[in-house]
mmCIF file of C-alpha atoms and ligand atoms in Angstrom:
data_model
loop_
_atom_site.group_PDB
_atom_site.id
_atom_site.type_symbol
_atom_site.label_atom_id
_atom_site.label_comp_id
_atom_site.label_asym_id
_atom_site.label_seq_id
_atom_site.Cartn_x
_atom_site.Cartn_y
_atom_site.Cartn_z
ATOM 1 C CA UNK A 1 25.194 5.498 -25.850
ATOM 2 C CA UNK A 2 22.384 5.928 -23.007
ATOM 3 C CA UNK A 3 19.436 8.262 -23.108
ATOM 4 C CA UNK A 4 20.834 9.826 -20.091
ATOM 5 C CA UNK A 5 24.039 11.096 -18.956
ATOM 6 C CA UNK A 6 23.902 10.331 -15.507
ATOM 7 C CA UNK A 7 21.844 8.028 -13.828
ATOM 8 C CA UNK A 8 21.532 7.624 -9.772
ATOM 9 C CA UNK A 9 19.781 4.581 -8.387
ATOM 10 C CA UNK A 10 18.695 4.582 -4.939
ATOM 11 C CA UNK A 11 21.660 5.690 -3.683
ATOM 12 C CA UNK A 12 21.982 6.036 0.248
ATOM 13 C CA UNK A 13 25.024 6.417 2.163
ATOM 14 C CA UNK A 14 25.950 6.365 5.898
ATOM 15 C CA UNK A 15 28.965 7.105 8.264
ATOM 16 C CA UNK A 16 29.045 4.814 10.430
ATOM 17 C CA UNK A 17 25.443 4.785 11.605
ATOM 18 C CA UNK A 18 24.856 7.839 10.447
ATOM 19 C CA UNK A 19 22.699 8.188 7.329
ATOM 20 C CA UNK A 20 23.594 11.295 5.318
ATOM 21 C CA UNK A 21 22.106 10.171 1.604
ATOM 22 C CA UNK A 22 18.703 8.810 2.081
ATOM 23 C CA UNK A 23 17.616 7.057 -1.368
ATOM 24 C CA UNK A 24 18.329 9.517 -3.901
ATOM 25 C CA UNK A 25 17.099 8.826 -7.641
ATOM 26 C CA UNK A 26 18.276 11.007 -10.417
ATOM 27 C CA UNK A 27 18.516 10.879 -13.985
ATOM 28 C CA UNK A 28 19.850 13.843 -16.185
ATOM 29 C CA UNK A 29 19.971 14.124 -19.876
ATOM 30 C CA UNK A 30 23.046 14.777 -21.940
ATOM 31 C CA UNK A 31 23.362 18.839 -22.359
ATOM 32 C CA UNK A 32 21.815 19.786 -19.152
ATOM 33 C CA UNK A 33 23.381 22.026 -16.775
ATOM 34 C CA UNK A 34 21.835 21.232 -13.313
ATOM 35 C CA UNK A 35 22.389 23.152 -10.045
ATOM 36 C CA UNK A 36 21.930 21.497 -6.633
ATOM 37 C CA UNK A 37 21.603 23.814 -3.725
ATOM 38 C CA UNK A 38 20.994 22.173 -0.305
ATOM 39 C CA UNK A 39 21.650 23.520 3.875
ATOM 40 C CA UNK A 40 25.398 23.101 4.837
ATOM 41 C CA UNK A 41 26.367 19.742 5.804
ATOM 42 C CA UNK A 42 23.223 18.204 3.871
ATOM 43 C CA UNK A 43 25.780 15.573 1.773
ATOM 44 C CA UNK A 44 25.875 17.357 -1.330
ATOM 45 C CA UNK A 45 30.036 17.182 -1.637
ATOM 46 C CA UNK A 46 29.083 13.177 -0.609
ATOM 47 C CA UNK A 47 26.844 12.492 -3.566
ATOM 48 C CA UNK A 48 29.578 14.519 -6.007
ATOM 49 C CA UNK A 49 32.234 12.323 -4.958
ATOM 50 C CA UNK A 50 29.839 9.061 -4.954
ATOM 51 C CA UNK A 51 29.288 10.252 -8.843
ATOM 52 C CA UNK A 52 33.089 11.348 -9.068
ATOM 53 C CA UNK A 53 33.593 7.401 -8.102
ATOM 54 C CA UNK A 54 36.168 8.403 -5.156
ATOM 55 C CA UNK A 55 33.756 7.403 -2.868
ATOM 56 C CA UNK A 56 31.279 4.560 -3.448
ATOM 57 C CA UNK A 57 28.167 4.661 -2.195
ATOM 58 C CA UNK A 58 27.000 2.598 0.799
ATOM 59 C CA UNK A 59 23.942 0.995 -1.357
ATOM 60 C CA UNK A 60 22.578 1.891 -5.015
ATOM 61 C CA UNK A 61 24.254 2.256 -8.168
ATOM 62 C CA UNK A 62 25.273 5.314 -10.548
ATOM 63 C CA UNK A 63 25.804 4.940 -14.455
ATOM 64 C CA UNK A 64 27.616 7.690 -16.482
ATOM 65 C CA UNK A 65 26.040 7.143 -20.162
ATOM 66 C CA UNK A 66 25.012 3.653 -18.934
ATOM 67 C CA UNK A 67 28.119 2.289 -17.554
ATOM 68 C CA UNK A 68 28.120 2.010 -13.540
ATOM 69 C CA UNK A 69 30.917 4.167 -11.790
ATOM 70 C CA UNK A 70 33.686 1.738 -10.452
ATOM 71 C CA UNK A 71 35.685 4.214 -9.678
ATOM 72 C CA UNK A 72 37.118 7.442 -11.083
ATOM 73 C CA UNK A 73 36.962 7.610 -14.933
ATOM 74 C CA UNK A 74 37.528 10.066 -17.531
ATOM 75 C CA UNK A 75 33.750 9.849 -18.083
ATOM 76 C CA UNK A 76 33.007 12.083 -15.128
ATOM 77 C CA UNK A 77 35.219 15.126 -14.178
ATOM 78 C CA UNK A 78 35.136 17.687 -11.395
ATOM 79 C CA UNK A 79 36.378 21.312 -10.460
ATOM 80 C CA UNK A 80 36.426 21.927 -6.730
ATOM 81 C CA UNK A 81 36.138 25.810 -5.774
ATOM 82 C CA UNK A 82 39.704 26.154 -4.710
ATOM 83 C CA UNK A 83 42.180 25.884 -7.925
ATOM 84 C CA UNK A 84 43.742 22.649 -8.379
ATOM 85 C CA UNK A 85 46.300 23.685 -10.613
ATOM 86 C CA UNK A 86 50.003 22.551 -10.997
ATOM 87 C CA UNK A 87 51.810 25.730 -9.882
ATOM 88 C CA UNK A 88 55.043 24.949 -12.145
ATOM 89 C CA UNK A 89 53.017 24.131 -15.807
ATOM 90 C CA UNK A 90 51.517 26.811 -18.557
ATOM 91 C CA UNK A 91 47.692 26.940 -18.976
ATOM 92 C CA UNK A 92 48.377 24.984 -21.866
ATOM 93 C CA UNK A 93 50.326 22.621 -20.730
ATOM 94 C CA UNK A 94 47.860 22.099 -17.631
ATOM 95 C CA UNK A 95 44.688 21.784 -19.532
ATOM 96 C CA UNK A 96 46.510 19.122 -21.546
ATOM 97 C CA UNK A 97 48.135 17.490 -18.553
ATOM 98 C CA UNK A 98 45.546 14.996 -18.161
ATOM 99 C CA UNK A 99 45.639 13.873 -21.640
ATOM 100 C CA UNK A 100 49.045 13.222 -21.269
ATOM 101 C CA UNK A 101 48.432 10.716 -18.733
ATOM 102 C CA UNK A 102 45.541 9.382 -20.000
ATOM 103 C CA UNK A 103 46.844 8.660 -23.885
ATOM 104 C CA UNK A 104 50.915 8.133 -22.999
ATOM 105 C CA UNK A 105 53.058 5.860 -21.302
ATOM 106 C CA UNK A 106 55.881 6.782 -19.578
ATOM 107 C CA UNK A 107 58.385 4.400 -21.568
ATOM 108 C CA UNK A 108 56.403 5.492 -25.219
ATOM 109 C CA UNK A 109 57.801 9.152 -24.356
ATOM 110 C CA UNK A 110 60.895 7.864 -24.159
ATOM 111 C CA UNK A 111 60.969 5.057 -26.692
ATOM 112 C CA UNK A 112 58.888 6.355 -29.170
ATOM 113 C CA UNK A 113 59.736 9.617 -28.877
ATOM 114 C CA UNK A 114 58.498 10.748 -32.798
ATOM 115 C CA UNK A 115 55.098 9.402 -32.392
ATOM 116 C CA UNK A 116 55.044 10.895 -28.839
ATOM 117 C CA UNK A 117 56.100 14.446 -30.362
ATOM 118 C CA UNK A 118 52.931 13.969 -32.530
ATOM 119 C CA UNK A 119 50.884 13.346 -29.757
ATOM 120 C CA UNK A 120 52.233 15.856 -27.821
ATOM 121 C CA UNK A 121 51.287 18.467 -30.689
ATOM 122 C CA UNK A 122 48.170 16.921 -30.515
ATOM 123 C CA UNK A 123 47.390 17.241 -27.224
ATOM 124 C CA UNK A 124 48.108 21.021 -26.982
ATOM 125 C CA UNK A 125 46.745 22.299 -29.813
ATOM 126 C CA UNK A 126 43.122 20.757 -28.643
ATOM 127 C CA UNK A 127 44.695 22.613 -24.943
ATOM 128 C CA UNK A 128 44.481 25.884 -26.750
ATOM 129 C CA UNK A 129 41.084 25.009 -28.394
ATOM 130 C CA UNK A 130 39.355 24.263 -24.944
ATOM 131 C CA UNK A 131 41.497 27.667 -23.313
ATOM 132 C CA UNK A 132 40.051 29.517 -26.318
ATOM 133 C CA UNK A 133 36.166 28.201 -25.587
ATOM 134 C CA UNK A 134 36.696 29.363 -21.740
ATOM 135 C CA UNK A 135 37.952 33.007 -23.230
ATOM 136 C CA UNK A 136 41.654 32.218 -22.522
ATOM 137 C CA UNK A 137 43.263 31.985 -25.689
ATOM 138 C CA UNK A 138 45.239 34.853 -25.116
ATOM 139 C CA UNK A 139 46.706 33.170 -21.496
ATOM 140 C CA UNK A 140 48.309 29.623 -22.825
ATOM 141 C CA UNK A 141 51.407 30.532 -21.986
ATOM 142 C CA UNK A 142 51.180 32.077 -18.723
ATOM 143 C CA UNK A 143 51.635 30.158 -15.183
ATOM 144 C CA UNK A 144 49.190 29.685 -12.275
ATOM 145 C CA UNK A 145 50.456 32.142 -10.297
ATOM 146 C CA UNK A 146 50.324 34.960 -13.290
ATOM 147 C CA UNK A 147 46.500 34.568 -13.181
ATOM 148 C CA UNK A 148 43.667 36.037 -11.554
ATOM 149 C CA UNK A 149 40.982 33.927 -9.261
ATOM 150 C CA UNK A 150 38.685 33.460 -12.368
ATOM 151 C CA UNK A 151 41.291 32.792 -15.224
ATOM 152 C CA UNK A 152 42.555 29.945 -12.733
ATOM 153 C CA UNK A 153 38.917 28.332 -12.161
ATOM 154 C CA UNK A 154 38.499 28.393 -16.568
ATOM 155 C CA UNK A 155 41.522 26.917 -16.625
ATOM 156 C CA UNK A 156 40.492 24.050 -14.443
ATOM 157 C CA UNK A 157 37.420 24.290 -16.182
ATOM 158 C CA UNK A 158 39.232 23.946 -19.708
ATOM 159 C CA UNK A 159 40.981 21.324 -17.952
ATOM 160 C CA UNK A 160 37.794 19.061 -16.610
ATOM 161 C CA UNK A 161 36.088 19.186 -20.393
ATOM 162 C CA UNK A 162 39.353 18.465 -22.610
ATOM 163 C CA UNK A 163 38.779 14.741 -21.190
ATOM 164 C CA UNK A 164 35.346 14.701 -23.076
ATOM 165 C CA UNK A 165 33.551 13.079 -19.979
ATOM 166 C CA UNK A 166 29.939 12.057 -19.865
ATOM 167 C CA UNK A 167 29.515 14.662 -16.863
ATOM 168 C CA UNK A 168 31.334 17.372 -14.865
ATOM 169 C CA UNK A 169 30.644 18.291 -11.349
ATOM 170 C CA UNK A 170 31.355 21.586 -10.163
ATOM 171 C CA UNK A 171 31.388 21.948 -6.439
ATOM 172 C CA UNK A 172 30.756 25.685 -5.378
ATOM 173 C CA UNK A 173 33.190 26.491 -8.335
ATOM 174 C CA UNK A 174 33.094 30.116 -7.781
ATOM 175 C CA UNK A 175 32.620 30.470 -3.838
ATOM 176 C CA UNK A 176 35.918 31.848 -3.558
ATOM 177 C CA UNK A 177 35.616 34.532 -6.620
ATOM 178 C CA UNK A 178 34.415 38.081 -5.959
ATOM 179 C CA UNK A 179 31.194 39.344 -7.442
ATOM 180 C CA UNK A 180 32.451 40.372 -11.325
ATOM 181 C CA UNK A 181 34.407 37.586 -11.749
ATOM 182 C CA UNK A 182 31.600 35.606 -10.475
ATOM 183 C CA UNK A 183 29.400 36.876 -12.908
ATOM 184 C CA UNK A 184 31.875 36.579 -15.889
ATOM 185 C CA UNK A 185 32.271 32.761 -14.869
ATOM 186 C CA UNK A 186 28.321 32.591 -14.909
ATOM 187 C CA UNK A 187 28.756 33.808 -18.560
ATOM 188 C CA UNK A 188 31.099 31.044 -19.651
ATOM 189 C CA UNK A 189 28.025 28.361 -18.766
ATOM 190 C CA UNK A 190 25.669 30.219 -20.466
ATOM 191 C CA UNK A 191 27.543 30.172 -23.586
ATOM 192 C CA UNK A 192 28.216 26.246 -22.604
ATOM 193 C CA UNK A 193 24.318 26.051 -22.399
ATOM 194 C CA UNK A 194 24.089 27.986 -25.900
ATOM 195 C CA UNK A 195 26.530 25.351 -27.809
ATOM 196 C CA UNK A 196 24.124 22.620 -26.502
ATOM 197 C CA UNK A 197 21.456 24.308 -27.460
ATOM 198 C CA UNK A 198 22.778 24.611 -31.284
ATOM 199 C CA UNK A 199 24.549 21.095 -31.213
ATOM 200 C CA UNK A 200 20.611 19.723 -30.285
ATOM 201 C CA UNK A 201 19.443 21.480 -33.417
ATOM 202 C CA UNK A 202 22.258 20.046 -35.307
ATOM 203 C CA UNK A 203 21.346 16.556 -34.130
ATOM 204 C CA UNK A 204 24.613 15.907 -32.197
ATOM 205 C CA UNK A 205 25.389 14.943 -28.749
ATOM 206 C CA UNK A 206 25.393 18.290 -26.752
ATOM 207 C CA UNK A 207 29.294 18.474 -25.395
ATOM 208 C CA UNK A 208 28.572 20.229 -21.926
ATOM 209 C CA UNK A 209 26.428 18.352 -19.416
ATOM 210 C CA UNK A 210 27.345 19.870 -15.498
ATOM 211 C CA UNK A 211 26.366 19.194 -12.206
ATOM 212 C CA UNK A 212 26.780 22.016 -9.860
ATOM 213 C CA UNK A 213 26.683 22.643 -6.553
ATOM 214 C CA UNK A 214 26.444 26.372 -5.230
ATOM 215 C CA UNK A 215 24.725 28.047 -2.289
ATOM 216 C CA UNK A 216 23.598 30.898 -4.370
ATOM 217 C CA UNK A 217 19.622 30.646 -5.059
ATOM 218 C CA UNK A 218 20.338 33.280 -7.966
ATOM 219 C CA UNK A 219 23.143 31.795 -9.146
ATOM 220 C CA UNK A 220 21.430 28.388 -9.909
ATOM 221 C CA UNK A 221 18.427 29.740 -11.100
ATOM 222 C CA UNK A 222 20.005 32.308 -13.365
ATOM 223 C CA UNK A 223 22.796 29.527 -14.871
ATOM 224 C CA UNK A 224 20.873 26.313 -14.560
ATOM 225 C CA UNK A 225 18.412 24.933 -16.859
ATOM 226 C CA UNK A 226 17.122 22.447 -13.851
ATOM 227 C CA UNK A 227 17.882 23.151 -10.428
ATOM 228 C CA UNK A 228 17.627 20.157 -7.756
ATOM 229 C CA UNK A 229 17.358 20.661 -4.052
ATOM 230 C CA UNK A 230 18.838 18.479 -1.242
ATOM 231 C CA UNK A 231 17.301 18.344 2.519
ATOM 232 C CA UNK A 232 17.015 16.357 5.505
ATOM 233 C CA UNK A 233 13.689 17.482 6.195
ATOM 234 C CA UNK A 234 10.946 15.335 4.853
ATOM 235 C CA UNK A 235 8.615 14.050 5.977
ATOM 236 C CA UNK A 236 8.519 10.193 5.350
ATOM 237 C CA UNK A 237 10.081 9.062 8.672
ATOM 238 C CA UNK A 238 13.549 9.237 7.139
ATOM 239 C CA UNK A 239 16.829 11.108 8.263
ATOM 240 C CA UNK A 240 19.333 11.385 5.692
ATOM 241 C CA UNK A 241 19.002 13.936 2.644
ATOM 242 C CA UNK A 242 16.817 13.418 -0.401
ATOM 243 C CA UNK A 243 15.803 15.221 -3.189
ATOM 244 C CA UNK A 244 12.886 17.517 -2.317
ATOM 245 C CA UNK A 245 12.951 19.544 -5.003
ATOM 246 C CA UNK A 246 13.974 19.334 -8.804
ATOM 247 C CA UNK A 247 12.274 21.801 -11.067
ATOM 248 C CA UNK A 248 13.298 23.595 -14.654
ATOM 249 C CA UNK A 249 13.902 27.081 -14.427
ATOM 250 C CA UNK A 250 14.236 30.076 -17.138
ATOM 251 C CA UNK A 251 16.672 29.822 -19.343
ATOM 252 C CA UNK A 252 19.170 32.903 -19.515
ATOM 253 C CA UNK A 253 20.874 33.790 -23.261
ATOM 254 C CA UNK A 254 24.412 35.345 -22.301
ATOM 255 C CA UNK A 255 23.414 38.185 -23.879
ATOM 256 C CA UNK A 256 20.305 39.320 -21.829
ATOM 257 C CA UNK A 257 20.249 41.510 -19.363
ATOM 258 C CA UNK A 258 20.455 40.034 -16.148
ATOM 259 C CA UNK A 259 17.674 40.537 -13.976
ATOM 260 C CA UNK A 260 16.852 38.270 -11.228
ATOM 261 C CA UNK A 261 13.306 39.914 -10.621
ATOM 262 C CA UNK A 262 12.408 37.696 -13.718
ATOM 263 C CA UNK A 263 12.598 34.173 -11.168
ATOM 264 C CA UNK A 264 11.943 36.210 -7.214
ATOM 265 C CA UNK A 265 8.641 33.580 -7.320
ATOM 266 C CA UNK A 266 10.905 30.321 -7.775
ATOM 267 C CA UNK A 267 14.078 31.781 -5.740
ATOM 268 C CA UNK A 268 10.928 31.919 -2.963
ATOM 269 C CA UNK A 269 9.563 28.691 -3.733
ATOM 270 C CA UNK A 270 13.368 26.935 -3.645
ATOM 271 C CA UNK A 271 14.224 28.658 -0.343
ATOM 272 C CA UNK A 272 11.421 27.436 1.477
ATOM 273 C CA UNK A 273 11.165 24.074 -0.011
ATOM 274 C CA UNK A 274 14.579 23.328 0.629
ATOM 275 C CA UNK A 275 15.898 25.411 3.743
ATOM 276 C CA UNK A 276 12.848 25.971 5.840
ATOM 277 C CA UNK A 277 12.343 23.391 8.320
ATOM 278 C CA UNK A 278 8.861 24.719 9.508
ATOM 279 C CA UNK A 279 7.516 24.560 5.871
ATOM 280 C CA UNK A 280 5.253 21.307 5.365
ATOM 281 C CA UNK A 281 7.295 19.424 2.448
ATOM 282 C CA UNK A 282 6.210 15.922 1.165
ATOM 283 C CA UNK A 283 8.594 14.447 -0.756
ATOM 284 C CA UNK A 284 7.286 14.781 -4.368
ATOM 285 C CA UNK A 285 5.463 17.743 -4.225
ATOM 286 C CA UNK A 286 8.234 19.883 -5.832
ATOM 287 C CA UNK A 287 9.726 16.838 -7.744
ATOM 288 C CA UNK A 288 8.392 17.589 -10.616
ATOM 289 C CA UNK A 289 10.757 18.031 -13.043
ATOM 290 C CA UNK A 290 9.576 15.300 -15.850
ATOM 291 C CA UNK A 291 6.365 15.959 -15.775
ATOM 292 C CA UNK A 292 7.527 19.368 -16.916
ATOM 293 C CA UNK A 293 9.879 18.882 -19.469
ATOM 294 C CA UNK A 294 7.709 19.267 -22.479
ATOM 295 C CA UNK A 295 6.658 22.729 -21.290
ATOM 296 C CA UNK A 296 10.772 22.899 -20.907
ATOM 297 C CA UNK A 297 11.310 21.961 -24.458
ATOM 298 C CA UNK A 298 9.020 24.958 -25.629
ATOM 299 C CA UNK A 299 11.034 27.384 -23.817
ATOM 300 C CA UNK A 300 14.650 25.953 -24.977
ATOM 301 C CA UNK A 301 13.001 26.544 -28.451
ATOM 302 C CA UNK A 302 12.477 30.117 -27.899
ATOM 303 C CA UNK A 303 16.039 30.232 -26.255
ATOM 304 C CA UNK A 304 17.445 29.097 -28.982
ATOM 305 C CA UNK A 305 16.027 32.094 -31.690
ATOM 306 C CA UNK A 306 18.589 34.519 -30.267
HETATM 307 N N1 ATP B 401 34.520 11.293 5.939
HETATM 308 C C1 ATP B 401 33.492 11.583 6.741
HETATM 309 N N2 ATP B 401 33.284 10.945 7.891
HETATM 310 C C2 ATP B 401 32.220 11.225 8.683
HETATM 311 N N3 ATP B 401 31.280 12.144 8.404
HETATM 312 C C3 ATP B 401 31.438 12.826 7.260
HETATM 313 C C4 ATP B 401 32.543 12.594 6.355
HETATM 314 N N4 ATP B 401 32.418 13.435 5.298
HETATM 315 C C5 ATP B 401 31.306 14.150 5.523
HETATM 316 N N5 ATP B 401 30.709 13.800 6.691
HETATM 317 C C6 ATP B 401 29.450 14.341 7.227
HETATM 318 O O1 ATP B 401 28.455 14.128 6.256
HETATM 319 C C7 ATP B 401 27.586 15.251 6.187
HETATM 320 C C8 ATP B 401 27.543 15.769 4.768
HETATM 321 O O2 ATP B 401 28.787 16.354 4.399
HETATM 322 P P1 ATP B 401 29.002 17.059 2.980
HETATM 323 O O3 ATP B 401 30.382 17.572 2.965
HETATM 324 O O4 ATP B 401 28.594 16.118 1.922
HETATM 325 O O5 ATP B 401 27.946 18.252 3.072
HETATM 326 P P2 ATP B 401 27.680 19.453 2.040
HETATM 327 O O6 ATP B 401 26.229 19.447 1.736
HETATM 328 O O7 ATP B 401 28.632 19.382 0.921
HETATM 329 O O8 ATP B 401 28.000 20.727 2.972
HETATM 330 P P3 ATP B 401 28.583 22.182 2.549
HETATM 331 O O9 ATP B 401 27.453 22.913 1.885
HETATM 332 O O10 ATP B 401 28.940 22.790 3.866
HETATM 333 O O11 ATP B 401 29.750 21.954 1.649
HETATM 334 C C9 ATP B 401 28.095 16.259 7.201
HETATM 335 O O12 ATP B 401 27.330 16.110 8.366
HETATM 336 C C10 ATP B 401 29.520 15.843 7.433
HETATM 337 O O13 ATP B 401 29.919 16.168 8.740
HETATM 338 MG MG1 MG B 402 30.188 20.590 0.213
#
């Protein structure tokens, strides 16, 4: 197993002649939960699918827990902010969906239809475990279209983190939810961040390591435990987007009460380091986020004596 979770290598990538990912480098540890925030248009749906493996990368490499990303994998999964449910299968039966592909044949269901049965068993009852760690145990047997906005978007988490991979992107996962469901969803990754936290202590592998883009400065502050920002403006003499930012941020127990005076400094420092074009940026001056990490440590301590 790697140190790291994910790795990015000098990654760049271009359209055409256009250069819209200008030598990104990026390396996150297993158990992290990472926002990226970034101006429309800036690439950040690019570099997901780059990781995702859909779409390579015009030059560099990226390893999930040290293997390079051929293509997609189990080891990385993604939820996209509009559902991408099957409309005709049970919550159960969709969170387990992708185990079914991944661990039967078609001709084994038929052929071997007792040790399929077993499987199958299998394969749901870990369905209702991951429903029950998103707060849905009481939905498994309800459709798509019986759920709200934010029941859908656990399901699809459930269904991205049943597959155990290395790392799971979320792009803008809750754009489309309104503001209490929003904050409900926010919850969930706190609680994610929590069972890190206590599988660390324990001296496991922390389960839940997430990559997520979202517009909202509060939201990745208030979620993340690192938050990374994309821009074009820099001012090395390049065009395409780089990493101009990537700092830790407070760490939020689900519990607490949730006040995003606490980080107005950072939110500050983030918005104009990332989305003001007038602001004098050099590349590194806000990527900082190793040199920090042992001052990190300290606080995930404290945050985890709740
Ligand atoms: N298949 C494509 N062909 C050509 N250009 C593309 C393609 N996909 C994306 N682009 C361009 O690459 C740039 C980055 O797009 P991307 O979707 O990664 O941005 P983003 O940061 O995710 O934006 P948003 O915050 O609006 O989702 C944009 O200028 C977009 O027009
Ligand atoms: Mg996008």
């Amino acid at each position: 197993m790697s140190e790291y979770a994910l790795e990015i290598r000098n990654v760049s990538h271009y359209f055409g002649d256009f250069r819209v990912l200008d030598n990104i480098n990026l390396k996150v540890l297993p158990g992290q939960i990472v926002a990226v925030v970034g101006p429309s248009g800036c690439g950040k749906s690019t570099l997901l699918k780059a990781i995702l493996g859909t779409h390579p990368p015009s030059e560099g490499e990226i390893l999930a827990d040290g293997v390079p990303v051929r293509g997609p994998t189990r080891d990385v999964g993604i939820v996209y902010q509009q559902y991408s449910l099957y409309e005709f299968l049970t919550a159960e039966k969709n969170v387990s969906f992708g185990l079914k592909l991944d661990e039967s044949a078609l001709w084994e269901r038929f052929f071997l239809f007792p040790k399929y049965s077993k499987l199958r068993r299998e394969h749901l009852r870990k369905s209702r475990e991951f429903l029950e760690r998103v707060g849905l145990e009481e939905a498994c047997g309800k459709y798509p279209g019986e759920m709200s906005g934010g029941m859908r978007q656990r399901v699809a988490v459930a269904q991205a983190f049943i597959m155990k991979p290395k790392i799971v992107l979320l792009d803008e996962p809750f754009g489309a939810l309104d503001e209490a469901m929003r904050e409900e969803l926010q919850n969930m990754l706190l609680k994610f961040y929590q069972e890190n936290l206590i599988a660390k202590r324990e001296g496991r592998r922390p389960e839940y390591t997430i990559l997520m883009v979202t517009h909202e400065l509060n939201e990745a502050i208030y979620v993340a435990d690192r938050v990374i920002g994309m821009s074009r403006f820099h001012n090395d003499g390049h065009l395409g987007a780089t990493i101009v930012y990537d700092r830790p941020c407070p760490i939020f127990h689900p519990d607490d009460e949730r006040d995003y005076g606490k980080f107005v400094t950072q939110r500050e420092e983030l918005r104009r380091a990332v989305f003001d074009e007038e602001y004098i940026k050099h590349r590194d001056k806000y990527v900082t986020f190793w040199g920090e990490l042992s001052q990190l440590a300290g606080s995930v301590a404290n945050a985890g004596t709740h």
